Short mmCIF file of C-alpha atoms and ligand atoms in Angstrom, two decimals:
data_model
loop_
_atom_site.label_atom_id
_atom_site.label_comp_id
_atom_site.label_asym_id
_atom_site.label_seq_id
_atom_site.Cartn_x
_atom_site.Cartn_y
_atom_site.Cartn_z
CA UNK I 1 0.00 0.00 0.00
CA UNK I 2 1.77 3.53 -1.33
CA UNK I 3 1.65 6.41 0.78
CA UNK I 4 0.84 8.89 -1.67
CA UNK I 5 -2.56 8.66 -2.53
CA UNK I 6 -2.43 9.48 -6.22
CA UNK I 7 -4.60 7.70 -8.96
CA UNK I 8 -2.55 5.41 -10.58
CA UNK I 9 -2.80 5.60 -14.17
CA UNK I 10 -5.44 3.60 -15.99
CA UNK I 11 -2.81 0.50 -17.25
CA UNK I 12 -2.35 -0.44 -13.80
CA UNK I 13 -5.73 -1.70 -13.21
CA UNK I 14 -4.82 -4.25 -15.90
CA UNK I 15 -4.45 -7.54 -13.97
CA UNK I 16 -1.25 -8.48 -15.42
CA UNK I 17 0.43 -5.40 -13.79
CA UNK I 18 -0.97 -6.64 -10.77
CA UNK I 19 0.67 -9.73 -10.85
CA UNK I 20 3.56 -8.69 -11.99
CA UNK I 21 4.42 -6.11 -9.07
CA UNK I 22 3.50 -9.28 -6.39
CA UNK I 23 5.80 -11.71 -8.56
CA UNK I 24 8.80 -9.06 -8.26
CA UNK I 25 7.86 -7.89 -4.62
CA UNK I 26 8.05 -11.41 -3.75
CA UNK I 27 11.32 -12.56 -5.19
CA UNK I 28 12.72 -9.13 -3.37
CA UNK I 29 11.57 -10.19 -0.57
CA UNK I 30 12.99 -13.51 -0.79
CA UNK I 31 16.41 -13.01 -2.39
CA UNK I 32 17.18 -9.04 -1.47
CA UNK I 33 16.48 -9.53 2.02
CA UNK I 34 18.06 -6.68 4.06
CA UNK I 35 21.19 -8.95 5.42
CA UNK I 36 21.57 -9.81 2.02
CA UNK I 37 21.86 -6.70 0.56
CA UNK I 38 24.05 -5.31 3.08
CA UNK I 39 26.63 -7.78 2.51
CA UNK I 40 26.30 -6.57 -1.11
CA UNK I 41 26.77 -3.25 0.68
CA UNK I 42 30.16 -4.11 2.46
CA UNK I 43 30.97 -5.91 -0.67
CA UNK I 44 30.33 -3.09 -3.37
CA UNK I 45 28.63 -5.17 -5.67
CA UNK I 46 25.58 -7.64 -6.20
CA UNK I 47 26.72 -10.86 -7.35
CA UNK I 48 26.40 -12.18 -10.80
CA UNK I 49 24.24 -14.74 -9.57
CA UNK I 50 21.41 -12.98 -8.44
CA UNK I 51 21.28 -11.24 -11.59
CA UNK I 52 20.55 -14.57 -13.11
CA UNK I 53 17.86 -15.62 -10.21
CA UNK I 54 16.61 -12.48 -11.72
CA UNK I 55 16.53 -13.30 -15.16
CA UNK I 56 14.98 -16.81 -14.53
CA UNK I 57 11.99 -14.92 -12.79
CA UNK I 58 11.33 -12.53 -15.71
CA UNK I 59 12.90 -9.83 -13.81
CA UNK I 60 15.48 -8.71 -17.13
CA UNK I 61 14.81 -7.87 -20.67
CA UNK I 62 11.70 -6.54 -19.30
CA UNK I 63 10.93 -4.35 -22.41
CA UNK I 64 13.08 -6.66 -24.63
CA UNK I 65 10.37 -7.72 -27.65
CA UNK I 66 10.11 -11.61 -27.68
CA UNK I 67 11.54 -12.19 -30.86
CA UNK I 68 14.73 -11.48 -29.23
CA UNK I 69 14.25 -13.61 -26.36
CA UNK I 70 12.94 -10.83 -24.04
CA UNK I 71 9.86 -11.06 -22.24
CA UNK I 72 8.27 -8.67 -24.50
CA UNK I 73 6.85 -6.00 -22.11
CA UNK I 74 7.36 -2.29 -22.35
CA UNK I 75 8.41 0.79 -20.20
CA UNK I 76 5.10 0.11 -17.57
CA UNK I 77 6.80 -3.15 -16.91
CA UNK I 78 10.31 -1.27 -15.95
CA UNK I 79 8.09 1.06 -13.80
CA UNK I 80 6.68 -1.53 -11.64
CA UNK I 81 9.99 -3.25 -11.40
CA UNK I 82 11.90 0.34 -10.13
CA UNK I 83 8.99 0.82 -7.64
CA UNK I 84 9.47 -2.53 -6.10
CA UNK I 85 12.78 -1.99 -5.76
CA UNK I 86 12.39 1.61 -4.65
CA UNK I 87 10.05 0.56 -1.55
CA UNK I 88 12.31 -1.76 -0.15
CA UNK I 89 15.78 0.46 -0.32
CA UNK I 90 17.38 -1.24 -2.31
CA UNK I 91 19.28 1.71 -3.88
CA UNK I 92 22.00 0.67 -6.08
CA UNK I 93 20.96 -2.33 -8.12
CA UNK I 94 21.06 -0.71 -11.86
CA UNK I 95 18.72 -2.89 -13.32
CA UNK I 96 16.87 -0.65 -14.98
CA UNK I 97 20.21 0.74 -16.93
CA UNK I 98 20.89 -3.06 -18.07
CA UNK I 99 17.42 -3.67 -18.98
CA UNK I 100 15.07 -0.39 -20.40
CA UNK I 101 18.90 1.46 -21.54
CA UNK I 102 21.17 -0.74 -22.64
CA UNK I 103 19.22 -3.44 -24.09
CA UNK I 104 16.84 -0.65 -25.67
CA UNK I 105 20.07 1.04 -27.65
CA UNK I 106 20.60 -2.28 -28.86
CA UNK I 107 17.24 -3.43 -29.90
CA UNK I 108 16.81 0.31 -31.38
CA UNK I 109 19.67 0.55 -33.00
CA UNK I 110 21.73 -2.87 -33.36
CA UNK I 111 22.24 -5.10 -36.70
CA UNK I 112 20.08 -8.20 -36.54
CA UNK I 113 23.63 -10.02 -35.39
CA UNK I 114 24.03 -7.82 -32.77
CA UNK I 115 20.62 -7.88 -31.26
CA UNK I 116 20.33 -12.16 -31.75
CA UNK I 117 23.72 -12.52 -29.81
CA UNK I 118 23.37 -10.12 -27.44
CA UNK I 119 19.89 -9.54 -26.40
CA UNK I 120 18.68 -13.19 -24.99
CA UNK I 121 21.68 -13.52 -23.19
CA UNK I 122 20.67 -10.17 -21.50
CA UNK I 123 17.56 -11.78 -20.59
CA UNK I 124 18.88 -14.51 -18.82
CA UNK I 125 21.50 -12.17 -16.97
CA UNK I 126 24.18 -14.09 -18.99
CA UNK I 127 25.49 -10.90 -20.01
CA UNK I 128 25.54 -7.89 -17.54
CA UNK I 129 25.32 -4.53 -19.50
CA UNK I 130 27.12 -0.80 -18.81
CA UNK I 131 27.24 2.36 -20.82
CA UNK I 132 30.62 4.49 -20.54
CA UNK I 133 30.51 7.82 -21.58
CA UNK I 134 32.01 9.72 -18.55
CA UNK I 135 36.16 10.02 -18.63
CA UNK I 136 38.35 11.69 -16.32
CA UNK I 137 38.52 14.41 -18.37
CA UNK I 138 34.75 14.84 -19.31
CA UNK I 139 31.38 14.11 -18.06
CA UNK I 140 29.07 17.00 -18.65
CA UNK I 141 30.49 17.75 -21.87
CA UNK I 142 29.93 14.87 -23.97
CA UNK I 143 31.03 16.25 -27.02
CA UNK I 144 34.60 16.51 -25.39
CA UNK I 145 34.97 12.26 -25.23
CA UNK I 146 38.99 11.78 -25.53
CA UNK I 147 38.01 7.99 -26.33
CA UNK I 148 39.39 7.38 -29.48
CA UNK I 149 38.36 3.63 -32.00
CA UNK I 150 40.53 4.29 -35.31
CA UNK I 151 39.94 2.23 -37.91
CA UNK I 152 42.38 -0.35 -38.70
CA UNK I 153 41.24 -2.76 -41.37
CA UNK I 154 38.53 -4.81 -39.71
CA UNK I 155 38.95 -3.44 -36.94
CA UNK I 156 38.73 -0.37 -34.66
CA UNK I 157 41.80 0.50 -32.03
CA UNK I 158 39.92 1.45 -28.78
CA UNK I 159 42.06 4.17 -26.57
CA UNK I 160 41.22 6.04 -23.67
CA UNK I 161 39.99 5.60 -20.18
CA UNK I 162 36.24 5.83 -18.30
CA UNK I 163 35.29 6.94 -15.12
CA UNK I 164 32.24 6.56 -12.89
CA UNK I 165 30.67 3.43 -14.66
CA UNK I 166 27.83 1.51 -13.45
CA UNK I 167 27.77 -2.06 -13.98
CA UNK I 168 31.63 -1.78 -14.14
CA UNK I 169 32.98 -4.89 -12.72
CA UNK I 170 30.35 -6.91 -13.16
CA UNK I 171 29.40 -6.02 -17.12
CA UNK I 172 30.69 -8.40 -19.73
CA UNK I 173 29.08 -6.02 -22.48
CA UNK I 174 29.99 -2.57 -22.56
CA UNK I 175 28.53 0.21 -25.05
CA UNK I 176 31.24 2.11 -25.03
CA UNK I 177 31.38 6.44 -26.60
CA UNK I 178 34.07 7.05 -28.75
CA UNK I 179 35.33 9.81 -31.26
CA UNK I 180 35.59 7.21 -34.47
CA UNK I 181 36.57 10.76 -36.07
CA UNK I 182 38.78 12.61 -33.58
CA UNK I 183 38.77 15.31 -35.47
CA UNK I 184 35.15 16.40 -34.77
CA UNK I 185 32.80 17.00 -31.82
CA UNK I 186 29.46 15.62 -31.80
CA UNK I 187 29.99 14.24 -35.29
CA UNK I 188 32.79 12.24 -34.62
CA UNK I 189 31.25 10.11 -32.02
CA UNK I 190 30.52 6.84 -32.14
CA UNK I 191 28.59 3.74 -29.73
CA UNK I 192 31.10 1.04 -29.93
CA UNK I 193 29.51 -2.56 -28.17
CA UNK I 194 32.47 -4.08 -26.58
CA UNK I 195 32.22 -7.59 -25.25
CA UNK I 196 34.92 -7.64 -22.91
CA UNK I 197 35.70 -11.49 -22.84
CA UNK I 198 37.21 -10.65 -26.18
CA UNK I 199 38.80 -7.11 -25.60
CA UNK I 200 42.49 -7.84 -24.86
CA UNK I 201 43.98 -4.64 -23.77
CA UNK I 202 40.58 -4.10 -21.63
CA UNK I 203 41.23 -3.18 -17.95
CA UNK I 204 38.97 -2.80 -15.24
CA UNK I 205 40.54 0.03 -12.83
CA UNK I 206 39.01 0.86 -8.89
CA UNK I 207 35.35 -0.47 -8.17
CA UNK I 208 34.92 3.38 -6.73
CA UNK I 209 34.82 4.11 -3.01
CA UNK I 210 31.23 6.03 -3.02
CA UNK I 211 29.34 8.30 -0.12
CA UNK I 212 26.12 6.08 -0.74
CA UNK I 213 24.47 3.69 -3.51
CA UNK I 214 27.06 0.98 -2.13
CA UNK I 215 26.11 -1.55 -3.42
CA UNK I 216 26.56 -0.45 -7.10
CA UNK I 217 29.79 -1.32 -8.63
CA UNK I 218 30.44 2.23 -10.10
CA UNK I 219 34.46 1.65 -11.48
CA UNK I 220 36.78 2.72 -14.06
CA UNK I 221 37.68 1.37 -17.59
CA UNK I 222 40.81 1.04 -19.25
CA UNK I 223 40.96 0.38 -22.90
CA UNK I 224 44.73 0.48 -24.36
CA UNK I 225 44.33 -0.52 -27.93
CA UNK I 226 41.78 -2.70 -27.56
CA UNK I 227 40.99 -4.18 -31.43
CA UNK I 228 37.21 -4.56 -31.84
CA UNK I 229 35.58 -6.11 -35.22
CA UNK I 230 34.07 -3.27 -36.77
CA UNK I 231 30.54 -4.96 -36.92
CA UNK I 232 30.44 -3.91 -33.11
CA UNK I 233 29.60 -0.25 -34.57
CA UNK I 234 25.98 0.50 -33.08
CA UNK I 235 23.81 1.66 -36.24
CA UNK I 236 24.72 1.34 -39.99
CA UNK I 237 27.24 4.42 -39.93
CA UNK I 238 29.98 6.38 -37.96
CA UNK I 239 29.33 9.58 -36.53
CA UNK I 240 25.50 8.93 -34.88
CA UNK I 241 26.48 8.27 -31.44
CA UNK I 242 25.60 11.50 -30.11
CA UNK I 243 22.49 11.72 -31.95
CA UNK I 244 21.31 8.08 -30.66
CA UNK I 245 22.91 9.39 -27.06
CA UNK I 246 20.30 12.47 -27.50
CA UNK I 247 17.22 10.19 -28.83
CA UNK I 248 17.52 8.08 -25.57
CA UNK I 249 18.81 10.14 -22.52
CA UNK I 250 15.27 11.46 -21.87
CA UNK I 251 13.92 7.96 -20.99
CA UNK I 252 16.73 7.79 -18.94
CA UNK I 253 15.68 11.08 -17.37
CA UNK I 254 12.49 9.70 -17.06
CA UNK I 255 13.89 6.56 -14.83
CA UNK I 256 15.17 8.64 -12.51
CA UNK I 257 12.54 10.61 -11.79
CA UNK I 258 10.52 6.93 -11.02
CA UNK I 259 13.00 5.74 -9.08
CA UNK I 260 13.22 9.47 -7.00
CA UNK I 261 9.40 9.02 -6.51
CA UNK I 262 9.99 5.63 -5.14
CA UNK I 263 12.32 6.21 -2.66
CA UNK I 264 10.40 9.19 -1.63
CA UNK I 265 7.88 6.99 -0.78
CA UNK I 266 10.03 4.25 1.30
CA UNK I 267 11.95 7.95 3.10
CA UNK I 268 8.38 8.79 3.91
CA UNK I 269 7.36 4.84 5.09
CA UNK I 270 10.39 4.44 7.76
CA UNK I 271 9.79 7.98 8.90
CA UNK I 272 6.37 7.43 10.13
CA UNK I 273 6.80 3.98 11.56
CA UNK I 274 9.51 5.61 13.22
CA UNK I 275 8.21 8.66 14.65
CA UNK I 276 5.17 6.85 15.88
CA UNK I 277 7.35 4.54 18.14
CA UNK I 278 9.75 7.23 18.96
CA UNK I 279 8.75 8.88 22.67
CA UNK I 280 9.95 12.04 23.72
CA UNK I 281 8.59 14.35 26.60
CA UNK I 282 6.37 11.48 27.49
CA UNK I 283 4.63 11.16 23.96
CA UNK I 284 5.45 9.56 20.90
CA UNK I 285 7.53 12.25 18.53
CA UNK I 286 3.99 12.19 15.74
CA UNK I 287 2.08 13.84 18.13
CA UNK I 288 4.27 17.07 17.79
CA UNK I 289 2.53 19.07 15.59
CA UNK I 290 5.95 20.01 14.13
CA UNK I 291 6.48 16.60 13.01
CA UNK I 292 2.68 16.27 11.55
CA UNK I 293 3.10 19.83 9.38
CA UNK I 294 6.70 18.44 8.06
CA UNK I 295 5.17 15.19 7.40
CA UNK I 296 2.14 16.90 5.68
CA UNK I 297 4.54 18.88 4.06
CA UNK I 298 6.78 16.16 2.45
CA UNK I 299 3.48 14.05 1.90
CA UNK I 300 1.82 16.98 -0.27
CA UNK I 301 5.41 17.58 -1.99
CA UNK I 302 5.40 13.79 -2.79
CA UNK I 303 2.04 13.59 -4.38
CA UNK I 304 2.75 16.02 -6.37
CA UNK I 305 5.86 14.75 -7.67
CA UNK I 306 3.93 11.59 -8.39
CA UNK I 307 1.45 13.28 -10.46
CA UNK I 308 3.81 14.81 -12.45
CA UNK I 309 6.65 12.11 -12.77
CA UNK I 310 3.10 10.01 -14.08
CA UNK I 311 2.23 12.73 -15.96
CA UNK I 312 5.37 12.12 -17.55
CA UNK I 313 5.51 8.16 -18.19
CA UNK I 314 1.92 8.60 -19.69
CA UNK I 315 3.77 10.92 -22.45
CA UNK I 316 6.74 8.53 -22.63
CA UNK I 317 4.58 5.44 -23.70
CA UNK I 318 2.58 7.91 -26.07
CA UNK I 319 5.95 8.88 -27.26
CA UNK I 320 5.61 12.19 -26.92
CA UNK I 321 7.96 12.93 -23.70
CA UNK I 322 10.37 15.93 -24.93
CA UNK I 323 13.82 16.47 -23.86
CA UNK I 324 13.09 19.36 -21.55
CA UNK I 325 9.63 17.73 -19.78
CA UNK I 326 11.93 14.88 -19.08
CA UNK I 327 14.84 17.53 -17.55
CA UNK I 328 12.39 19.14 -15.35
CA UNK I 329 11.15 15.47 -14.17
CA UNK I 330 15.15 14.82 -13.38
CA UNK I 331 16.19 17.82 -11.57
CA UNK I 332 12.78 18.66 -9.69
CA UNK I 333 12.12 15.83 -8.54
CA UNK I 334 15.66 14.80 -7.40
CA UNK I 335 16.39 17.96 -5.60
CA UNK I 336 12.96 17.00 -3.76
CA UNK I 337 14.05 13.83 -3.24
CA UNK I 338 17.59 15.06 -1.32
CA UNK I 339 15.20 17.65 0.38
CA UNK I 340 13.19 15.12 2.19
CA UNK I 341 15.13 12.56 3.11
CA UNK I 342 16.94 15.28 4.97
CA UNK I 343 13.92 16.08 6.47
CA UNK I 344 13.07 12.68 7.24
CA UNK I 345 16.10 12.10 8.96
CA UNK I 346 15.90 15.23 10.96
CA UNK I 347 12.80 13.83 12.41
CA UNK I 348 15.24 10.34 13.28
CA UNK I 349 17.27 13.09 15.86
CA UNK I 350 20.84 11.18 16.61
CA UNK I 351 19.37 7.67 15.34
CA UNK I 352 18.84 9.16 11.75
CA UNK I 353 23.11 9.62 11.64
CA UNK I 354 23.50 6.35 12.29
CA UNK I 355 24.23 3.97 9.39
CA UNK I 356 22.24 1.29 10.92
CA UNK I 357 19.08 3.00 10.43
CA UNK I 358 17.40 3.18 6.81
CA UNK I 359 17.07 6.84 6.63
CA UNK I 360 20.91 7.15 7.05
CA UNK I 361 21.13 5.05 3.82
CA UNK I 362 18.13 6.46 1.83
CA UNK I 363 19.99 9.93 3.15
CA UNK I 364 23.26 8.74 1.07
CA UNK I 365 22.05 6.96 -1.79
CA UNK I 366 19.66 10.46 -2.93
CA UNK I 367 22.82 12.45 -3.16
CA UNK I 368 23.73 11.23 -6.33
CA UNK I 369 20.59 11.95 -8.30
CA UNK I 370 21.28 15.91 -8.65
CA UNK I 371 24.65 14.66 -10.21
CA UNK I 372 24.51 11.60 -12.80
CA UNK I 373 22.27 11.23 -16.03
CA UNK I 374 23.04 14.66 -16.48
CA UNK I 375 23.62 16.90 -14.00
CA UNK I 376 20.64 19.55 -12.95
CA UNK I 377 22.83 22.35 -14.16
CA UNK I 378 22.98 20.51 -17.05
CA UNK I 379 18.77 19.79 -17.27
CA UNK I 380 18.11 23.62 -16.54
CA UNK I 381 20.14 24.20 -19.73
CA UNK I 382 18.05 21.84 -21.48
CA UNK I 383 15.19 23.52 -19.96
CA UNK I 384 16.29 27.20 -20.39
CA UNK I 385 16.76 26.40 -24.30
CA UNK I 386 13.15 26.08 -25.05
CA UNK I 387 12.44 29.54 -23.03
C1 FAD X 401 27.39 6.87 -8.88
C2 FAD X 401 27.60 7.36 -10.29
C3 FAD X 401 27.25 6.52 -11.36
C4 FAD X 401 27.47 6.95 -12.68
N1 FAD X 401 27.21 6.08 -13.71
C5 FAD X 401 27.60 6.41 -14.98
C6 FAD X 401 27.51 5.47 -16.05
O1 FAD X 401 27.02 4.34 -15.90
N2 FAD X 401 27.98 5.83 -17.27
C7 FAD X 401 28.51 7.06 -17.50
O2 FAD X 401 28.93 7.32 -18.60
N3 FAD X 401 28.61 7.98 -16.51
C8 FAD X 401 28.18 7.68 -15.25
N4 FAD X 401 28.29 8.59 -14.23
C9 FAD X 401 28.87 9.90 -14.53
C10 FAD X 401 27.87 11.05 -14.45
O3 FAD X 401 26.95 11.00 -15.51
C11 FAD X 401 28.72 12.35 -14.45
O4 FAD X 401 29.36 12.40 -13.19
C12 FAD X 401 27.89 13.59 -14.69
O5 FAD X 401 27.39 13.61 -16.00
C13 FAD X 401 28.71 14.88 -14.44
O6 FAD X 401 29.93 14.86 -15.09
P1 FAD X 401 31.26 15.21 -14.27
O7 FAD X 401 31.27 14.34 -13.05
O8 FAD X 401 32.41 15.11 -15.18
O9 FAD X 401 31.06 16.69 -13.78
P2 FAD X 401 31.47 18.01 -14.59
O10 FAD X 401 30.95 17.95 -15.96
O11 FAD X 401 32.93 18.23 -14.40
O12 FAD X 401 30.67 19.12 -13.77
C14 FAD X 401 31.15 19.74 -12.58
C15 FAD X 401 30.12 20.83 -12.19
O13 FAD X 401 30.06 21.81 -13.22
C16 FAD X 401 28.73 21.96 -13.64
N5 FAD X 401 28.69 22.27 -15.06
C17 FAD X 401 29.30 21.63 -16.08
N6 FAD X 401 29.01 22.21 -17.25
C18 FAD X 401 28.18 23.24 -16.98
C19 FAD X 401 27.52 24.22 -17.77
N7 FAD X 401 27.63 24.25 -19.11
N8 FAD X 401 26.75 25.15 -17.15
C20 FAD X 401 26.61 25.13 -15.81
N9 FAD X 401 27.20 24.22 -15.01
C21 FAD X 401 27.97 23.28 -15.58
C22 FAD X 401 28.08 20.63 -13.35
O14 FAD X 401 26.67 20.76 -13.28
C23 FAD X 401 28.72 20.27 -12.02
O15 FAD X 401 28.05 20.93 -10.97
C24 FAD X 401 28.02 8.22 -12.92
C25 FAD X 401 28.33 9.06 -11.85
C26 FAD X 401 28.14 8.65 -10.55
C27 FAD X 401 28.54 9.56 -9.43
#
């Protein structure tokens, strides 16, 4: 039971969405139990094999069409999936990267060889998935990738380094951005899919020490001229990377909006089962009307988050969500997001620092969201452009 009482949209009352939120919750709740996933915590990653328990309960290749071995659903699918995972805290699994980012750049963009090798195997979990864009040297500014894949014969020589990438260690298939024409900006970029089991001269650097989302193996990437059949382009010609980057970054705007709203919701859960068995001068701490009017506050600020974020995922499946709707989901609703949970925690007092307690988590893992898929500076520029 949410929360926030919004309508949910009219495709939810479709049985099959029902059924498909209890089959998730329920294999959460048996194989993401919270020991579990805080020895994936301490350990910085979640094992390859649960990403395969995952993929033999119908968890991956979510909006994968069937003829590829997927389980042919679409972006509603990926949107109960991220809520489950949002309600229990389980910040950090990047699921919905592998399954509704990666897979989708291959499915809308890949050669028929391409998508027959490498989409089942996504389904099963076979094949872990990452997307490297960010370097040392670049993040922001895209069109600055240092990344170079030359051409040589049948091949392309793959130079540079990455930094920040999710999926790092684990990923045995990496999409990687690269300037096949070093020469230009935007135009000279290319998607490159680089399956790492044959990438000699492929390094995996740190798995990154991170403030919060611990359990996501966010590393660098080494390539020192890595050779690469030049059938691993992604699309029919060089020079469309940025383009397909552009066509796809606001669905991944949209994802993190969803997940912002559902971890909103879980902030807002363990506050008030908190602060109802919390006493202090004699009464529990929810009968202070200060706590009810922040509550009320963070409840209304919520709901309306929801609305809009669903607002938003109605346009996305009528494929009419814009780059700068999707920008404003992004950065509003993840600068909420860090808002609350620091309200939230106030209302934990000293308990709320400790790590032991949810909120301290949920408090950590938010921080990111004003920073990666684009930075908000980044989505008011978006924004700003269509003033
Ligand atoms: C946990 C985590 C996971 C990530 N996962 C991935 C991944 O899987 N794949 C991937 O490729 N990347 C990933 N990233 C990288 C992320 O997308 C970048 O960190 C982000 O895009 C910002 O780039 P940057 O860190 O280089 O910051 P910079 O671009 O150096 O920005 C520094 C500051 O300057 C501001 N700024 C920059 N340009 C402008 C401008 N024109 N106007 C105003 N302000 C500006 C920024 O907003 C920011 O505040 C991840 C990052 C983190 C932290």
């Amino acid at each position: 039971m949410s929360i926030l009482n919004v309508a949910t949209p009219a495709y939810r009352a479709d049985e099959q969405f029902r059924l498909f939120a209890e089959s998730v919750g329920r294999f959460l709740d048996r194989e993401a139990q919270p020991t579990t996933v805080e020895r994936w915590r301490e350990a910085g990653i979640v094992p390859r094999a649960f990403w395969e328990k995952a993929g033999a309960s119908g968890l991956l290749g979510l909006s994968t069409s069937e003829a590829y071995g997927g389980t042919g659903g679409d972006f509603r699918h990926e949107v109960v999936l991220m809520e489950e995972i949002g309600r229990r805290g389980i910040e950090g699994w990047d699921v919905t990267l592998h399954n509704a980012i990666v897979a989708q750049y291959i499915e809308s963009y890949g050669s028929e060889a391409q998508k027959s090798a490498w989409l089942p195997k996504i389904t099963t979990g076979e094949v872990i998935t990452a997307i490297a864009m960010t370097e040392p040297g670049t993040g922001s500014d895209l069109q600055g990738v240092r990344t170079t894949a030359v051409r040589d014969g049948d091949d392309y020589r793959i130079n540079g380094s990455k930094t920040f990438i999710t999926n790092g260690q684990n990923a045995n298939l990496i999409i990687v951005v690269a300037k096949t024409d070093p020469s230009q900006g935007a135009k000279g970029i290319s998607l490159i899919l680089v399956d790492t089991e044959k990438a000699p001269g492929f390094e995996r650097g740190r798995n990154l020490d991170k403030i919060g989302r611990d359990l996501a193996d966010t590393s660098e990437l080494f390539f020192n001229d890595v050779r690469i059949p030049i059938e691993n382009l992604l699309g029919d010609q060089e020079g469309r990377g940025f383009i397909q980057l552009m066509e796809k970054l606001p669905q991944e705007r949209l994802i993190l909006a969803v997940q912002g709203v559902a971890a909103m919701e879980y902030a807002l859960g363990v506050t008030l089962d908190y602060v109802k068995q919390r006493k202090a001068f004699g009464k529990a701490v929810v009968e202070f009307q200060n706590t009810q009017f922040k509550l009320a506050e963070l409840k209304t600020q919520a709901t309306i988050a929801k609305v809009f974020v669903n607002y938003c995922v109605g346009e996305h499946l009528e494929g009419r969500l814009d780059s700068a709707t999707a920008s404003m989901a992004k950065y509003w609703v993840s600068d909420l997001h860090c808002a609350l949970v620091d309200e939230c925690l106030q209302l934990h007092g000293g308990y709320g620092y400790m790590n032991e307690y949810p909120i301290a988590q949920a408090y950590k893992d938010a921080r990111v969201n004003r920073i990666y898929g684009g930075t908000n500076e980044i989505m008011k520029l978006l924004i700003a452009r269509t003033l």
